[in-house]
Structures are given as C-alpha cells and as structure tokens.
C-alpha cells in the first residue's frame, strides 16, 4: 500500500467547525514505554496498565472519532508499539476512512518489519522525537543511552521505505543552542514537517526546564526565518503565539488574512488549533482531555460519547471562548487567533484561562493603559 494518504470523502478542513468537531484526535493507546524522558507528559511506565482500553473498546473509540467528521487520528503513548493490537487498530481506522499517524518511541521495537507493517496498514506519517543533534544531547533528554542511535536508524528506515517523516523537537534550556543543527538533520532525512514543541510543565517536565519568554520569542522569529529556506514545513506545538509572529511578518509584507495552512500532505489545519479547540486527547484508560498537556478530565469514553464531551463539557466550552481569557491573553488583540497555550497556563498557574507565561508580547491595550498611567 502506498505510504501517501489515500483520497477520502471527508469535508475539506477549512469548513470544519471546531465547536462541533476536532481537526485532530490523539489517542494514547498505552503509557508503557522503555524510555525515561525528562519531559515525559505521560510519566510513562515500563509495563502496560491492565485498565487500558481493550481491543474492542479501542475500535468503538475509533468509530466515535470517525463520526466527528473524520479528524486526523494519531496513535501515541507511552510507546504505541507496546500494544500488540496496534496494527489491527490502524487497519480498522482505515476502514473508517481515517487518516492515521503514529508517534513511536525510539526503542528496539522500532524494526524495519514493524515500520513496514504500519505502512502496509495505511499509516500516512510517522513522527519521531529528536531533541538533540548529537547522542550526548538527545540521550540526556530522553533519559536512555542509545536512544539517539535508534532514532537515526529509524529515520533511515523510514526514508528507505518511503514513509513520510515528521520530526518533533521539544525546546528546552537543554537544547536551545542546538536547534539549527537539529533542523539540518531534519533536512538530511527528507522530513516533511518539523514540529517544534515549547515545553509545558506537566508530567515529568518542570518549569525550570522552560526557556524564558524572551528566548521563546527569539526562537519563533528564527523559525519564521527558517520556513522559506528549508525543504520541510515548520509548525509549533504549545506555542500558538507563533501565529502572532507570522501575522506580524505578513502584515509587514502587505499580506492580509489569517490562513495558517502549509502544504504537508493535507495533514494540517487551515486555522489555528489549540487545547480543546480543534484538538481532543483520549488517554489509555479512556479519559478525555483537551490535550495531552492539559490533563483536566472532561469525561471518559467508557461512559460518555466522545462527541458529547467535546461539544458540551464545561472544560471544552470554556476553552473555546476567548472572552473568558484572563490577564494579558484576555486583553490581547490576537486572542481570537492565538489564545495562548491553555496547557502551559494550567501547568504554571493551575488555571487554564490564565495568561500563557511563555509569551513576551505586551498587548496594545496594556501599552495604552501604561502610557495613560505615566501621563
């Protein structure tokens, strides 16, 4: 089977109403993983939880995901390859006309045979994390010696079999100076998308590992400069304020509009996705979160329908209302298109409606008020 996404009859993504259906659904099929990453959202464990969704429950979940206008379905973990029924889930999802992606861990389970079976099952893209351009940097971040070598071997295999590659990099104080070298590696392995994550203090990650708001601004400006010079698309995760940076540069160039589409095989939304707004996360035990980085339980698919949780739960409805945002985010002229990372606001302050503490931007309304006070 071709590794490229198949044509489907799904509604075009720009027509999607995020108040009704997500653009992307991420299912944490297990929390089992043999790595011990410093920033692990899931605080992954060595062994599988006996309370994980069963094979039948997983298929019913896939049915419910497909009913929500067929969002992109991502199998994640832990390490999804720890589930022996993973490929069965993939094949079943394809019968439901879902485009599927996977984010495995770089462990000995990532064999050529496993990647080829995933490709044959209809996988559209495989995403690996690369948090350093050298073994010294990456392995320290991943908490496991040899992880870098296994990642590079997996990237070589994916390139050989023609599977589109996505690289995920979490920016932290440990690799801030290494980003350009990581981008060069993404180029070398014909990556189609580089997703740059801005660390959220949840799970094992800590606030002390975050870069400063000013450093984050510098990174986003650098990413914008990289976009036209690289062969791959660049996006950010947990950094919706990158949209403000993009809009600022477009305005300077006389470009009007707020379309954030990039040409990555149709697996990208044409408008900004944020926690609970175009995004839904289902845990290994069926809990429904606005995102994996915002672990506020809104329901559980063992007793609730996914669509009902996404559309009607208090958490999701509040996250989709920019009028409820507080502090700088509430006053910001970019709140409708950005909204800040609700996960980071929650991780730092305990309130998902507070300001994103990683944003250095001062809203125009605050500047006017400050000038008035000075006068």
Coordinates of C-alpha atoms in Angstrom, one line a residue:
X1 CA 0.0 0.0 0.0
X2 CA 1.2 3.5 -0.8
X3 CA 2.5 5.5 2.2
X4 CA 0.8 8.6 1.0
X5 CA -2.7 9.4 2.4
X6 CA -5.5 8.0 0.4
X7 CA -8.2 10.2 -1.1
X8 CA -11.3 10.4 1.0
X9 CA -14.7 11.9 1.0
X10 CA -14.2 13.9 4.2
X11 CA -15.2 17.6 4.4
X12 CA -12.4 20.0 3.5
X13 CA -10.6 21.1 6.6
X14 CA -11.3 24.8 6.3
X15 CA -15.0 24.1 6.5
X16 CA -14.7 22.4 9.9
X17 CA -16.5 24.0 12.9
X18 CA -14.2 23.4 15.9
X19 CA -17.1 23.9 18.3
X20 CA -18.5 20.7 16.9
X21 CA -15.7 18.5 15.7
X22 CA -11.9 18.5 16.2
X23 CA -9.3 18.6 13.5
X24 CA -7.1 16.1 15.3
X25 CA -7.7 13.3 17.8
X26 CA -4.8 11.9 19.7
X27 CA -5.2 8.5 21.4
X28 CA -2.7 7.4 24.0
X29 CA -3.1 3.7 23.4
X30 CA -0.7 2.8 26.3
X31 CA 1.6 4.5 28.8
X32 CA 4.1 1.7 28.6
X33 CA 7.4 2.8 27.3
X34 CA 11.0 1.7 27.8
X35 CA 12.4 5.3 27.7
X36 CA 12.6 7.7 30.7
X37 CA 12.4 11.1 29.1
X38 CA 13.0 14.1 31.3
X39 CA 9.9 15.9 30.0
X40 CA 7.5 13.0 29.6
X41 CA 3.9 14.2 29.6
X42 CA 2.6 10.8 30.4
X43 CA 5.2 9.9 33.1
X44 CA 5.4 6.6 31.1
X45 CA 5.9 3.3 32.9
X46 CA 7.8 0.1 32.0
X47 CA 4.7 -2.0 31.9
X48 CA 1.2 -1.7 30.5
X49 CA -1.7 -0.7 32.7
X50 CA -4.3 -3.5 33.0
X51 CA -7.0 -0.8 32.9
X52 CA -6.1 0.2 29.3
X53 CA -8.9 0.3 26.8
X54 CA -9.4 -3.2 25.3
X55 CA -9.2 -4.0 21.6
X56 CA -13.0 -3.9 21.3
X57 CA -13.2 -0.6 23.3
X58 CA -10.5 0.8 21.1
X59 CA -12.4 0.0 18.0
X60 CA -15.6 1.6 19.5
X61 CA -13.5 4.7 20.2
X62 CA -12.3 4.7 16.6
X63 CA -15.9 4.5 15.5
X64 CA -16.8 7.6 17.6
X65 CA -13.7 9.5 16.3
X66 CA -14.7 8.8 12.7
X67 CA -18.3 10.1 13.4
X68 CA -16.8 13.5 14.2
X69 CA -16.1 14.4 10.5
X70 CA -13.1 12.1 10.3
X71 CA -10.3 14.1 12.1
X72 CA -6.7 13.1 11.8
X73 CA -6.1 10.2 14.2
X74 CA -2.7 9.9 15.9
X75 CA -1.7 6.8 17.9
X76 CA 0.7 7.9 20.7
X77 CA 1.8 6.7 24.1
X78 CA 3.9 5.9 26.0
X79 CA 5.1 3.9 23.1
X80 CA 2.2 2.7 20.9
X81 CA 4.3 -0.2 19.6
X82 CA 4.0 -1.7 23.1
X83 CA 0.4 -2.7 22.0
X84 CA 0.3 -6.0 20.1
X85 CA -3.1 -4.9 18.6
X86 CA -1.8 -1.5 17.3
X87 CA -1.7 -2.6 13.6
X88 CA -5.2 -4.0 14.0
X89 CA -6.3 -0.6 15.2
X90 CA -4.6 1.0 12.2
X91 CA -6.3 -1.3 9.7
X92 CA -9.7 -0.7 11.4
X93 CA -9.2 3.0 11.3
X94 CA -8.5 2.9 7.6
X95 CA -11.8 1.1 7.0
X96 CA -13.4 4.1 8.7
X97 CA -11.8 6.5 6.2
X98 CA -9.5 8.0 8.9
X99 CA -6.0 9.3 8.1
X100 CA -3.6 8.0 10.7
X101 CA -0.3 8.9 12.1
X102 CA 1.9 7.4 14.8
X103 CA 4.5 8.7 17.3
X104 CA 6.5 5.7 18.5
X105 CA 9.4 5.8 20.9
X106 CA 12.9 5.0 19.6
X107 CA 13.4 1.6 21.2
X108 CA 14.4 -1.8 19.8
X109 CA 10.7 -2.3 19.0
X110 CA 11.2 0.1 16.0
X111 CA 12.3 -2.5 13.5
X112 CA 12.1 -2.3 9.7
X113 CA 9.4 -5.0 9.9
X114 CA 7.3 -3.0 12.3
X115 CA 7.5 0.1 10.3
X116 CA 6.7 -1.7 7.1
X117 CA 3.7 -3.4 8.7
X118 CA 2.5 0.1 9.8
X119 CA 2.9 1.4 6.3
X120 CA 1.0 -1.6 4.9
X121 CA -1.7 -1.0 7.5
X122 CA -2.2 2.5 6.0
X123 CA -0.1 4.8 8.1
X124 CA 0.2 8.2 6.5
X125 CA 3.0 9.6 8.6
X126 CA 5.4 8.5 11.3
X127 CA 6.7 11.0 13.9
X128 CA 9.9 10.6 15.9
X129 CA 11.3 12.9 18.5
X130 CA 14.7 14.3 18.0
X131 CA 15.8 16.6 20.9
X132 CA 19.4 16.9 20.0
X133 CA 21.7 16.7 17.0
X134 CA 24.1 14.5 19.0
X135 CA 23.8 11.5 21.2
X136 CA 25.0 13.4 24.2
X137 CA 22.2 16.0 24.0
X138 CA 19.4 13.7 22.8
X139 CA 20.1 10.8 25.1
X140 CA 20.3 13.0 28.2
X141 CA 16.9 14.5 27.3
X142 CA 15.4 11.0 26.7
X143 CA 16.9 9.5 29.8
X144 CA 18.2 6.5 27.9
X145 CA 21.6 5.7 26.4
X146 CA 21.4 4.6 22.8
X147 CA 18.1 6.4 22.0
X148 CA 19.8 8.8 19.5
X149 CA 21.3 5.9 17.5
X150 CA 17.9 4.1 17.4
X151 CA 16.2 7.3 16.3
X152 CA 18.6 7.8 13.4
X153 CA 18.3 4.2 12.4
X154 CA 14.5 4.6 12.4
X155 CA 14.7 7.7 10.2
X156 CA 17.0 5.9 7.8
X157 CA 14.5 3.1 7.5
X158 CA 11.5 5.4 7.1
X159 CA 13.4 7.2 4.3
X160 CA 14.2 3.9 2.6
X161 CA 10.6 2.6 2.6
X162 CA 9.2 5.9 1.5
X163 CA 7.2 6.7 4.7
X164 CA 6.7 10.5 5.2
X165 CA 8.6 11.6 8.3
X166 CA 7.7 14.1 10.9
X167 CA 10.3 15.2 13.5
X168 CA 9.2 16.5 16.9
X169 CA 11.6 18.6 19.0
X170 CA 10.8 19.9 22.4
X171 CA 12.6 23.2 23.0
X172 CA 14.1 23.5 26.5
X173 CA 17.1 25.0 28.2
X174 CA 19.0 21.8 27.4
X175 CA 18.9 22.1 23.6
X176 CA 18.2 25.8 22.9
X177 CA 21.5 26.3 21.2
X178 CA 21.2 23.1 19.2
X179 CA 18.1 23.9 17.1
X180 CA 19.8 24.8 13.9
X181 CA 21.8 21.5 13.9
X182 CA 18.6 19.6 14.6
X183 CA 17.0 21.4 11.6
X184 CA 19.9 20.3 9.5
X185 CA 19.3 16.7 10.4
X186 CA 15.6 17.1 9.6
X187 CA 16.8 18.3 6.1
X188 CA 19.1 15.3 5.8
X189 CA 16.3 12.8 6.4
X190 CA 13.8 14.4 4.0
X191 CA 11.4 15.4 6.8
X192 CA 8.1 16.7 5.6
X193 CA 7.3 18.5 8.9
X194 CA 9.3 19.8 11.8
X195 CA 7.0 20.3 14.8
X196 CA 8.7 22.4 17.4
X197 CA 7.2 21.9 20.9
X198 CA 7.6 24.5 23.5
X199 CA 7.8 22.7 26.8
X200 CA 4.8 22.6 29.1
X201 CA 5.4 21.8 32.8
X202 CA 3.3 18.7 33.1
X203 CA 4.2 15.1 33.8
X204 CA 7.9 14.9 34.4
X205 CA 8.6 18.3 32.8
X206 CA 9.3 21.2 35.2
X207 CA 9.0 24.9 34.9
X208 CA 12.8 25.3 35.5
X209 CA 13.3 23.4 32.2
X210 CA 11.4 26.0 30.2
X211 CA 13.1 28.7 28.2
X212 CA 12.3 32.3 29.0
X213 CA 9.5 34.2 27.2
X214 CA 12.2 36.4 25.5
X215 CA 14.0 33.3 24.4
X216 CA 10.8 31.8 23.1
X217 CA 10.2 35.0 21.1
X218 CA 13.7 34.7 19.6
X219 CA 13.1 31.1 18.7
X220 CA 9.8 31.9 16.9
X221 CA 11.4 34.7 14.9
X222 CA 14.1 32.2 13.9
X223 CA 11.6 29.6 13.0
X224 CA 9.8 32.1 10.7
X225 CA 13.1 32.9 9.0
X226 CA 13.8 29.1 8.5
X227 CA 10.4 28.4 6.9
X228 CA 11.2 29.7 3.4
X229 CA 14.7 28.3 3.4
X230 CA 14.0 24.7 4.4
X231 CA 12.6 21.9 2.3
X232 CA 10.2 20.9 5.1
X233 CA 7.2 22.7 6.7
X234 CA 7.7 24.2 10.2
X235 CA 5.0 24.3 12.8
X236 CA 4.9 24.9 16.6
X237 CA 3.1 22.9 19.3
X238 CA 2.0 24.5 22.6
X239 CA 3.1 27.9 21.2
X240 CA 0.0 29.4 19.5
X241 CA 1.7 32.8 19.8
X242 CA 3.8 31.8 16.8
X243 CA 0.7 32.8 14.8
X244 CA 1.1 36.3 16.0
X245 CA 4.7 36.3 14.8
X246 CA 3.6 35.0 11.4
X247 CA 0.8 37.6 11.1
X248 CA 3.2 40.4 12.0
X249 CA 5.6 39.5 9.3
X250 CA 2.7 39.0 6.8
X251 CA 1.4 42.4 7.7
X252 CA 4.8 44.0 7.0
X253 CA 4.8 42.3 3.6
X254 CA 1.3 43.6 2.9
X255 CA -0.4 40.1 3.1
X256 CA -3.9 40.1 4.5
X257 CA -5.6 37.1 6.0
X258 CA -5.4 34.5 8.8
X259 CA -5.0 31.3 6.9
X260 CA -2.2 29.2 8.5
X261 CA -2.2 26.3 6.0
X262 CA 1.1 24.7 5.0
X263 CA 1.4 22.1 2.3
X264 CA 2.1 19.0 4.3
X265 CA 0.1 16.3 2.5
X266 CA -3.2 17.7 3.8
X267 CA -2.5 16.7 7.4
X268 CA -2.6 20.3 8.6
X269 CA -5.5 22.5 9.6
X270 CA -6.2 25.8 7.8
X271 CA -6.8 27.6 11.1
X272 CA -5.2 27.6 14.5
X273 CA -5.7 24.5 16.7
X274 CA -5.5 24.9 20.4
X275 CA -6.2 22.9 23.6
X276 CA -9.8 21.8 23.3
X277 CA -10.4 23.9 20.2
X278 CA -9.9 21.6 17.3
X279 CA -8.0 19.2 19.5
X280 CA -9.1 16.3 21.6
X281 CA -7.0 13.7 23.5
X282 CA -8.1 10.3 24.8
X283 CA -6.0 8.6 27.5
X284 CA -5.0 4.9 27.7
X285 CA -7.9 4.4 30.2
X286 CA -10.5 6.4 28.2
X287 CA -10.3 9.8 29.9
X288 CA -10.9 12.7 27.6
X289 CA -8.7 15.7 27.9
X290 CA -8.5 19.0 25.8
X291 CA -4.9 17.9 25.0
X292 CA -2.3 15.6 26.4
X293 CA -0.5 18.6 28.0
X294 CA -3.7 19.8 29.7
X295 CA -4.7 16.8 32.0
X296 CA -8.1 18.1 33.0
X297 CA -10.6 15.2 32.7
X298 CA -13.8 16.2 30.9
X299 CA -15.3 12.7 30.6
X300 CA -14.5 9.1 29.9
X301 CA -15.4 7.2 26.7
X302 CA -16.4 4.1 28.8
X303 CA -19.4 6.0 29.9
X304 CA -19.6 9.2 27.7
X305 CA -19.8 9.7 24.0
X306 CA -16.7 11.4 22.7
X307 CA -18.7 13.9 20.6
X308 CA -20.8 14.9 23.6
X309 CA -17.7 15.5 25.8
X310 CA -16.0 17.6 23.1
X311 CA -19.1 19.7 22.2
X312 CA -20.8 20.1 25.6
X313 CA -18.4 19.7 28.5
X314 CA -17.7 22.8 30.6
X315 CA -14.0 22.5 30.1
X316 CA -14.1 22.3 26.3
X317 CA -16.7 25.0 26.0
X318 CA -14.7 27.4 28.2
X319 CA -11.5 26.8 26.3
X320 CA -13.3 27.7 23.0
X321 CA -14.5 31.1 24.4
X322 CA -11.7 33.7 24.1
X323 CA -13.9 36.1 26.0
X324 CA -13.1 34.1 29.2
X325 CA -9.4 34.5 29.0
X326 CA -7.7 36.4 31.8
X327 CA -4.7 38.8 32.1
X328 CA -2.6 39.6 29.1
X329 CA -4.3 36.9 27.0
X330 CA -7.7 38.3 27.7
X331 CA -6.6 41.8 26.7
X332 CA -4.6 40.8 23.7
X333 CA -5.7 41.8 20.2
X334 CA -4.6 38.4 19.0
X335 CA -6.6 36.3 21.4
X336 CA -9.0 35.0 18.8
X337 CA -6.2 33.7 16.6
X338 CA -3.7 32.8 19.3
X339 CA -5.3 32.4 22.7
X340 CA -2.0 31.3 24.3
X341 CA -1.2 27.8 25.5
X342 CA -4.0 26.9 27.8
X343 CA -1.9 23.8 28.9
X344 CA 1.0 26.0 29.9
X345 CA -1.2 28.4 31.8
X346 CA -2.7 25.5 33.7
X347 CA 0.7 23.9 34.3
X348 CA 2.2 27.0 35.8
X349 CA -0.8 28.7 37.5
X350 CA -3.4 25.9 37.9
X351 CA -5.9 27.9 35.9
X352 CA -6.3 27.1 32.2
X353 CA -7.9 30.5 31.5
X354 CA -4.9 32.5 32.8
X355 CA -2.2 34.1 30.6
X356 CA 0.4 32.0 28.9
X357 CA 3.5 32.6 31.0
X358 CA 5.8 31.9 28.0
X359 CA 4.6 34.9 25.9
X360 CA 6.6 38.1 26.0
X361 CA 4.2 40.1 23.9
X362 CA 2.5 43.1 25.6
X363 CA -1.0 43.7 24.1
X364 CA -1.7 47.1 22.6
X365 CA -4.4 47.8 25.2
X366 CA -1.9 47.3 28.0
X367 CA 0.5 49.7 26.4
X368 CA -2.2 52.4 26.1
X369 CA -3.1 51.9 29.7
X370 CA 0.5 52.1 30.8
X371 CA 1.0 55.3 28.9
X372 CA -2.1 56.8 30.4
X373 CA -0.8 56.0 33.9
X374 CA 2.5 57.6 33.1
X375 CA 0.8 60.8 31.9

